[in-house]
Amino acid sequence: MLSYIIKGGKRLEGTISVSGSKNASLPIIAGTILSAKTTKLYHVPNIHDTQITLKILKLLGCKVKKERGKIVIDTKPMRKTEIPEDMMRQMRSTVVMAGAIISRFKEATFSYPGGCEIGARPIDLHLSAFRKLGIHVEEKGGFIHCTCDKIIGTEINLDFPSVGATENIILATVLAEGITTITNAAMEPEIEDLAKFLNKMGAKIEGAGTNLIKITGVKQLKEVSYKIMPDRIEAGTYLCMVAATGGKLKLLNTEPEHISPILNKLQECGCNIETQGKVINLEAPKKLKSIDIKTLPYPGFPTDMQSVFGSMLTIAKGTSVIVENIFENRYKYTQELQKMGAKIQIEGKMAVIKGVRKLNASKVDSHDLRGGAALVLAGLCTKGTTYVNNIEYILRGYENLEEKLQSIGASIKIKNN
Ligand code: UD1
């Protein structure tokens, strides 16, 4: 087990550069399967989740090379169409590889995906969309076998704007016969980035970033180089970490427009924020103000920032109320914060956080990626030594977290227990 040892209570100040987006990299790496050619990707973050995705590609027969600043993926030699079960269990987003594999090989086998423990995460929307596209889906013994003669474009209306299902449908239909439309599509910036990448390859995707996406099937795709968008959740995490210590941060390589709901909430908390092109400057007050938050699909407040804000608000002035509308079990981190003296009450979807003057350093356990980041935030703003255990979850999604935090004055080290 790996842990972070954090000696907190220091005001953080400095400059951090945001890495490429985890959630954009994963479907884009899957998208390289479609071309059966070589793709060069820049700004893929070096984190556990991208490493697993690239490992799957290698197991399926692709050639993957890491060169300075880029990853070169040759999917031509790929022959296998079964995603190994142990890989599926490690990471939920491996499911988006299915759409790309079926599209190219007319068959794919995979199992139910795993990932963070943040509640039931079914894939019914993915599978029902596949069926609508003429794919035969058979679920047997925990495995899902998909086969088809061809994929035929159709109209798909999603019951919920699922990010993964929207990406999977796009990947499955870029090379399909005819036109596919997705209504009530997810509008997250990572979907726009996937569409930009695929369109650069020669795909014809219109409307990505809106709730109506139209995909006109093309015959083949070409070799491209592509730079992944900045990680908006990583950006939000560092802004909150610095805000919680009353500090000052210059954040480089950001897309401020993608994180406007996060910036608005930080301003409500009393932070002074200025944006200039791809740079965000934040200056926090000594004491943050309490705020209310409701998580919603994009462009609403992102569920992935809920825990990080929740942790920051434990030391704000007054009472904050959070409503988590996307995932059903995303409050596990609050039990850990309670060990540090936080006053949080959970009632169903709602968390009521009564700000305290300070938290007490303690030993806490991560249960998921963003919940883990929330505990690091708590450690950073708390005097004394906080031990955050099971940081394997955090390493899934944050590139060089401890180096980045050290560079702005934090005392944080990894310990192998
Ligand atoms: C993606 C992000 C994740 C983020 C989430 C919501 C990646 C790799 N992960 O996850 O960080 O928290 O979007 O912004 O991009 N659902 C169903 N049936 C389905 C699919 C989803 O009921 O077939 C439900 C889920 O259980 C959940 C909600 O829809 O309650 C949102 O899920 P979805 O948008 O699909 O999230 P992911 O793509 O898994």
XYZ file of C-alpha atoms and ligand atoms in Angstrom:
456
model
C 0.000 0.000 0.000
C 1.214 3.476 -0.847
C 0.484 6.519 1.335
C 1.025 10.242 1.185
C 2.586 11.844 4.233
C 1.553 15.482 4.317
C 2.860 18.083 6.750
C 0.148 20.655 6.276
C -0.879 24.085 7.405
C 1.333 25.978 4.948
C 0.053 28.668 2.606
C 0.691 27.421 -0.948
C 1.901 29.825 -3.602
C 3.358 29.379 -7.082
C 2.791 28.145 -10.624
C 1.497 24.749 -11.812
C 1.058 23.519 -15.372
C -1.984 21.355 -15.975
C -1.449 17.952 -17.654
C -3.419 16.498 -20.544
C -6.899 15.293 -19.706
C -7.322 11.759 -18.379
C -10.943 11.541 -19.448
C -10.181 12.767 -22.976
C -7.108 10.530 -23.372
C -8.947 7.282 -22.656
C -11.549 7.419 -25.493
C -9.001 9.015 -27.845
C -6.563 6.131 -27.252
C -9.487 3.772 -27.963
C -10.169 5.765 -31.147
C -6.714 4.950 -32.524
C -7.972 1.376 -33.082
C -10.338 2.653 -35.790
C -7.681 3.798 -38.256
C -5.538 0.621 -38.345
C -2.674 3.066 -38.831
C -0.151 4.986 -36.735
C -1.313 7.814 -34.464
C 0.865 10.217 -32.497
C -0.662 11.580 -29.302
C 0.745 14.502 -27.344
C -0.055 15.431 -23.714
C -1.308 11.981 -22.696
C -0.847 12.116 -18.908
C 1.459 9.454 -17.478
C -0.972 8.005 -14.938
C -2.204 4.532 -14.053
C -5.410 4.771 -16.141
C -3.614 5.674 -19.384
C -0.956 3.032 -18.655
C -3.687 0.367 -18.337
C -5.372 1.514 -21.565
C -2.071 1.374 -23.462
C -1.328 -2.047 -21.930
C -4.653 -3.338 -23.258
C -3.767 -2.087 -26.741
C -0.462 -3.978 -26.537
C -2.226 -7.155 -25.347
C -4.555 -6.840 -28.346
C -1.527 -6.758 -30.666
C -0.908 -3.023 -31.205
C 2.555 -1.452 -31.076
C 2.895 1.302 -28.504
C 6.028 3.433 -28.193
C 6.649 6.224 -25.735
C 8.843 8.912 -27.203
C 9.769 12.290 -25.752
C 6.507 14.092 -25.103
C 4.401 11.796 -27.258
C 2.968 8.302 -27.563
C 3.076 6.567 -30.920
C 0.424 3.896 -31.398
C 0.355 1.569 -34.390
C -2.942 -0.334 -34.400
C -2.370 -2.073 -37.756
C -1.015 -5.330 -36.250
C -3.995 -5.625 -33.850
C -5.781 -8.991 -34.208
C -7.334 -9.822 -30.821
C -10.805 -8.564 -29.975
C -11.193 -9.635 -26.350
C -10.417 -7.135 -23.594
C -8.829 -9.147 -20.750
C -11.130 -9.430 -17.729
C -8.559 -8.295 -15.160
C -8.021 -5.076 -17.143
C -11.767 -4.416 -17.389
C -12.087 -4.832 -13.642
C -9.369 -2.265 -12.983
C -10.979 0.529 -14.945
C -14.514 1.337 -15.968
C -13.645 3.402 -19.005
C -12.138 0.372 -20.776
C -15.743 -0.164 -21.887
C -15.340 2.553 -24.552
C -12.773 0.357 -26.285
C -15.640 -1.996 -27.136
C -17.241 0.446 -29.594
C -13.951 0.919 -31.460
C -13.141 -2.820 -31.531
C -16.586 -3.808 -32.854
C -16.426 -1.075 -35.451
C -13.129 -2.377 -36.858
C -13.454 -6.161 -36.365
C -17.250 -6.708 -36.242
C -16.811 -8.471 -32.916
C -15.686 -7.708 -29.376
C -15.684 -9.531 -26.051
C -15.452 -7.801 -22.720
C -16.698 -8.131 -19.142
C -18.537 -5.766 -16.837
C -16.228 -2.872 -15.999
C -14.822 -2.031 -12.586
C -13.289 1.247 -11.453
C -13.797 3.555 -8.505
C -16.246 2.589 -5.777
C -18.689 5.423 -6.341
C -21.916 3.478 -6.668
C -23.569 1.229 -9.217
C -22.223 2.088 -12.648
C -24.262 0.088 -15.146
C -23.564 -0.021 -18.890
C -27.161 -0.601 -20.005
C -27.165 2.594 -22.117
C -24.038 1.455 -23.975
C -25.498 -1.992 -24.687
C -28.952 -0.809 -25.753
C -27.316 1.668 -28.169
C -25.186 -1.149 -29.607
C -28.343 -3.212 -30.161
C -30.002 -0.295 -31.949
C -27.007 -0.137 -34.271
C -27.587 -3.715 -35.373
C -24.973 -5.247 -33.080
C -25.863 -8.612 -31.557
C -25.097 -8.402 -27.820
C -24.987 -11.584 -25.769
C -24.432 -11.432 -22.010
C -23.236 -14.729 -20.536
C -21.301 -15.672 -17.396
C -20.233 -12.091 -16.701
C -18.952 -11.665 -20.261
C -20.450 -9.638 -23.076
C -19.975 -10.873 -26.635
C -20.810 -8.462 -29.443
C -20.951 -9.437 -33.097
C -22.393 -7.885 -36.247
C -22.264 -8.123 -40.039
C -22.190 -4.374 -40.307
C -23.062 -1.362 -38.186
C -25.923 0.676 -39.563
C -26.464 4.272 -38.538
C -29.699 5.078 -36.718
C -31.327 7.497 -34.244
C -30.329 6.955 -30.626
C -31.915 8.827 -27.769
C -30.085 8.458 -24.469
C -32.273 8.244 -21.341
C -29.469 10.028 -19.511
C -26.610 12.027 -21.104
C -23.970 9.413 -20.217
C -20.445 10.490 -21.104
C -19.171 6.956 -21.714
C -22.220 5.873 -23.735
C -21.984 8.980 -25.956
C -18.293 8.253 -26.596
C -18.924 4.564 -27.230
C -21.654 5.331 -29.784
C -19.399 7.822 -31.583
C -16.555 5.289 -31.709
C -18.882 2.533 -32.937
C -20.416 4.642 -35.724
C -17.601 6.705 -37.252
C -17.099 3.942 -39.846
C -20.752 2.792 -39.924
C -23.075 2.756 -42.909
C -25.265 5.889 -43.067
C -26.017 8.521 -40.463
C -26.282 8.150 -36.678
C -27.821 10.818 -34.490
C -27.502 10.911 -30.708
C -30.106 12.975 -28.910
C -29.707 13.885 -25.235
C -25.986 13.321 -25.832
C -23.511 14.237 -23.111
C -21.971 17.677 -23.780
C -18.714 17.337 -21.810
C -15.613 18.997 -23.346
C -13.909 15.572 -23.477
C -16.528 14.500 -26.048
C -15.712 17.551 -28.134
C -12.037 16.643 -27.908
C -12.749 13.066 -29.037
C -14.754 14.388 -31.998
C -12.001 16.877 -32.911
C -9.477 14.034 -32.903
C -11.666 11.719 -34.990
C -12.576 14.515 -37.424
C -8.856 15.219 -37.890
C -8.571 11.546 -38.869
C -11.288 12.083 -41.475
C -14.459 11.265 -39.535
C -17.604 13.338 -40.023
C -18.968 14.205 -36.591
C -21.096 17.327 -36.132
C -22.558 18.837 -32.975
C -20.122 17.391 -30.390
C -20.352 19.607 -27.315
C -24.126 19.992 -27.827
C -26.874 17.526 -26.937
C -27.449 16.563 -30.585
C -24.579 14.798 -32.312
C -24.671 13.652 -35.931
C -22.177 11.096 -37.207
C -22.023 10.446 -40.948
C -20.167 7.193 -41.556
C -16.956 7.374 -43.597
C -15.056 4.545 -45.308
C -11.638 4.983 -43.726
C -9.502 7.127 -41.494
C -5.982 8.489 -41.854
C -2.819 8.877 -39.751
C -2.772 11.928 -37.508
C -0.947 13.665 -34.660
C -3.143 15.088 -31.925
C -2.656 17.066 -28.715
C -5.017 16.125 -25.864
C -6.946 18.957 -24.149
C -5.973 20.098 -20.617
C -7.454 18.207 -17.671
C -10.237 20.382 -16.276
C -10.633 18.323 -13.092
C -6.922 18.430 -12.342
C -7.065 22.212 -12.850
C -10.021 22.522 -10.465
C -8.316 20.309 -7.887
C -5.183 22.491 -7.649
C -7.275 25.669 -7.521
C -9.212 24.274 -4.547
C -6.094 22.940 -2.804
C -4.453 26.361 -2.963
C -7.699 28.155 -2.029
C -8.033 25.956 1.077
C -4.607 27.125 2.285
C -5.437 30.799 1.655
C -2.795 30.841 -1.081
C -2.098 32.163 -4.553
C -1.811 30.126 -7.775
C -0.947 30.726 -11.407
C -2.287 27.798 -13.426
C -0.867 27.230 -16.909
C -2.262 25.162 -19.815
C -5.946 25.525 -18.948
C -9.171 26.060 -20.873
C -10.948 28.496 -18.511
C -14.202 28.115 -20.467
C -14.319 24.394 -19.567
C -14.112 25.135 -15.874
C -16.340 28.176 -15.567
C -18.740 26.406 -13.128
C -15.706 25.669 -10.916
C -14.334 29.212 -11.203
C -17.758 30.699 -10.421
C -18.027 28.635 -7.241
C -14.495 29.582 -6.135
C -15.419 33.255 -6.653
C -18.542 32.737 -4.556
C -16.233 31.382 -1.842
C -14.399 34.722 -1.917
C -11.474 33.912 -4.225
C -10.214 36.501 -6.651
C -9.838 34.926 -10.107
C -8.430 36.382 -13.298
C -8.103 34.536 -16.577
C -5.891 35.469 -19.487
C -5.865 33.113 -22.464
C -4.824 29.726 -21.118
C -3.696 31.096 -17.743
C -5.785 31.302 -14.587
C -4.658 33.357 -11.578
C -6.287 32.678 -8.229
C -5.819 34.514 -4.967
C -7.699 33.156 -1.976
C -8.925 35.049 1.093
C -7.740 34.033 4.580
C -11.125 32.417 5.275
C -13.381 30.991 2.556
C -17.150 31.546 2.539
C -19.646 28.656 2.559
C -21.526 27.916 -0.692
C -24.131 25.508 -2.057
C -23.386 23.083 -4.892
C -25.503 20.790 -7.077
C -23.682 18.390 -9.388
C -25.127 18.139 -12.897
C -24.078 16.951 -16.349
C -21.928 19.499 -18.242
C -22.229 22.520 -18.370
C -23.380 22.067 -14.762
C -21.048 21.659 -11.808
C -18.972 18.473 -12.348
C -19.487 15.514 -10.027
C -15.730 14.890 -10.210
C -15.146 18.134 -8.284
C -17.767 17.435 -5.604
C -15.459 15.769 -3.087
C -12.643 18.281 -3.534
C -15.043 21.192 -2.905
C -16.687 19.238 -0.080
C -13.324 18.923 1.644
C -12.474 22.603 1.093
C -15.829 23.688 2.550
C -15.205 21.855 5.857
C -13.122 24.870 6.944
C -15.245 27.601 5.288
C -17.239 30.143 7.290
C -20.836 28.971 7.677
C -22.824 25.989 6.424
C -22.605 24.602 2.877
C -25.038 22.225 1.226
C -24.024 19.838 -1.555
C -26.437 17.788 -3.668
C -24.843 14.931 -5.635
C -27.094 14.127 -8.583
C -24.848 11.944 -10.775
C -23.462 9.096 -8.662
C -25.185 7.472 -5.724
C -22.222 6.659 -3.505
C -19.878 9.578 -3.731
C -19.700 10.623 -0.094
C -17.348 7.964 1.326
C -14.620 10.562 1.707
C -16.774 12.439 4.236
C -16.352 9.620 6.780
C -12.603 10.093 6.544
C -12.935 13.873 6.914
C -15.050 13.303 10.011
C -12.030 11.493 11.523
C -10.214 14.823 11.076
C -12.952 16.722 12.911
C -15.087 17.840 9.942
C -18.787 18.389 10.687
C -20.653 16.732 7.823
C -24.104 15.179 7.776
C -25.227 13.012 4.886
C -28.875 12.534 3.996
C -29.349 10.624 0.744
C -28.056 12.808 -2.071
C -27.349 15.723 0.254
C -24.341 16.636 2.374
C -24.608 19.422 4.928
C -21.187 20.760 5.868
C -20.834 22.999 8.897
C -17.540 24.843 8.610
C -15.100 24.333 11.510
C -12.149 26.556 12.455
C -9.606 23.861 11.607
C -9.238 20.112 10.986
C -7.009 17.793 13.017
C -4.227 15.784 11.384
C -5.047 12.084 11.258
C -4.695 8.810 9.308
C -7.289 8.559 6.540
C -8.031 6.105 3.699
C -8.803 6.881 0.048
C -11.765 4.981 -1.390
C -11.792 6.495 -4.872
C -9.780 8.838 -7.093
C -11.451 12.196 -6.422
C -12.306 11.327 -2.811
C -8.600 10.625 -2.343
C -7.701 14.043 -3.770
C -10.171 15.565 -1.292
C -8.210 13.977 1.571
C -4.926 15.348 0.219
C -6.564 18.796 0.228
C -7.581 18.303 3.862
C -4.014 17.288 4.749
C -2.561 20.342 3.013
C -4.627 22.826 5.012
C -4.246 21.062 8.375
C -1.376 21.666 10.810
C 0.482 18.469 11.786
C 1.069 15.261 9.805
C -1.772 13.681 7.850
C -1.365 10.183 6.413
C -3.512 9.498 3.338
C -3.509 5.730 2.727
C -4.429 3.729 -0.404
C -3.240 6.467 -2.721
C -3.200 3.968 -5.608
C -6.643 5.454 -6.370
C -5.202 8.966 -6.584
C -2.323 7.858 -8.809
C -4.916 6.678 -11.345
C -5.756 10.230 -12.262
C -3.173 12.835 -11.209
C 0.163 13.104 -12.995
C 3.094 13.988 -10.679
C 0.754 15.219 -7.961
C 3.371 15.354 -5.233
C 5.998 17.076 -7.426
C 3.469 19.685 -8.539
C 2.384 20.374 -4.955
C 5.984 20.450 -3.689
C 6.772 23.076 -6.332
C 4.268 25.456 -4.721
C 5.515 24.903 -1.186
C 3.702 21.782 0.059
C 5.400 19.162 2.172
C 4.101 15.884 0.699
C 5.931 12.573 0.231
C 4.969 9.097 -0.951
C 5.613 6.215 1.446
C 5.554 2.536 0.480
C 4.141 0.680 3.493
C -17.390 9.800 -16.991
C -16.060 10.210 -16.396
C -16.189 10.384 -14.896
C -17.316 11.350 -14.567
C -18.614 10.945 -15.265
C -19.732 11.962 -15.104
C -14.453 9.158 -17.871
C -13.387 8.128 -18.031
N -15.074 9.179 -16.681
O -17.722 8.546 -16.413
O -14.952 10.892 -14.410
O -17.538 11.333 -13.177
O -18.367 10.784 -16.674
O -19.325 13.198 -15.549
O -14.689 9.960 -18.753
N -25.278 5.304 -16.270
C -26.247 4.334 -16.421
N -26.162 3.468 -17.473
C -25.149 3.530 -18.376
C -24.170 4.536 -18.240
C -24.252 5.411 -17.170
O -27.171 4.245 -15.616
O -25.131 2.715 -19.323
C -25.356 6.233 -15.130
C -24.175 6.029 -14.180
O -24.408 4.985 -13.273
C -24.083 7.367 -13.499
C -24.495 8.339 -14.613
O -25.202 7.560 -15.577
O -24.992 7.454 -12.449
C -23.340 9.051 -15.274
O -22.492 8.113 -15.872
P -21.609 8.439 -17.150
O -21.889 9.806 -17.640
O -21.744 7.297 -18.096
O -20.155 8.433 -16.531
P -18.885 7.667 -17.054
O -18.801 7.751 -18.531
O -18.779 6.351 -16.396
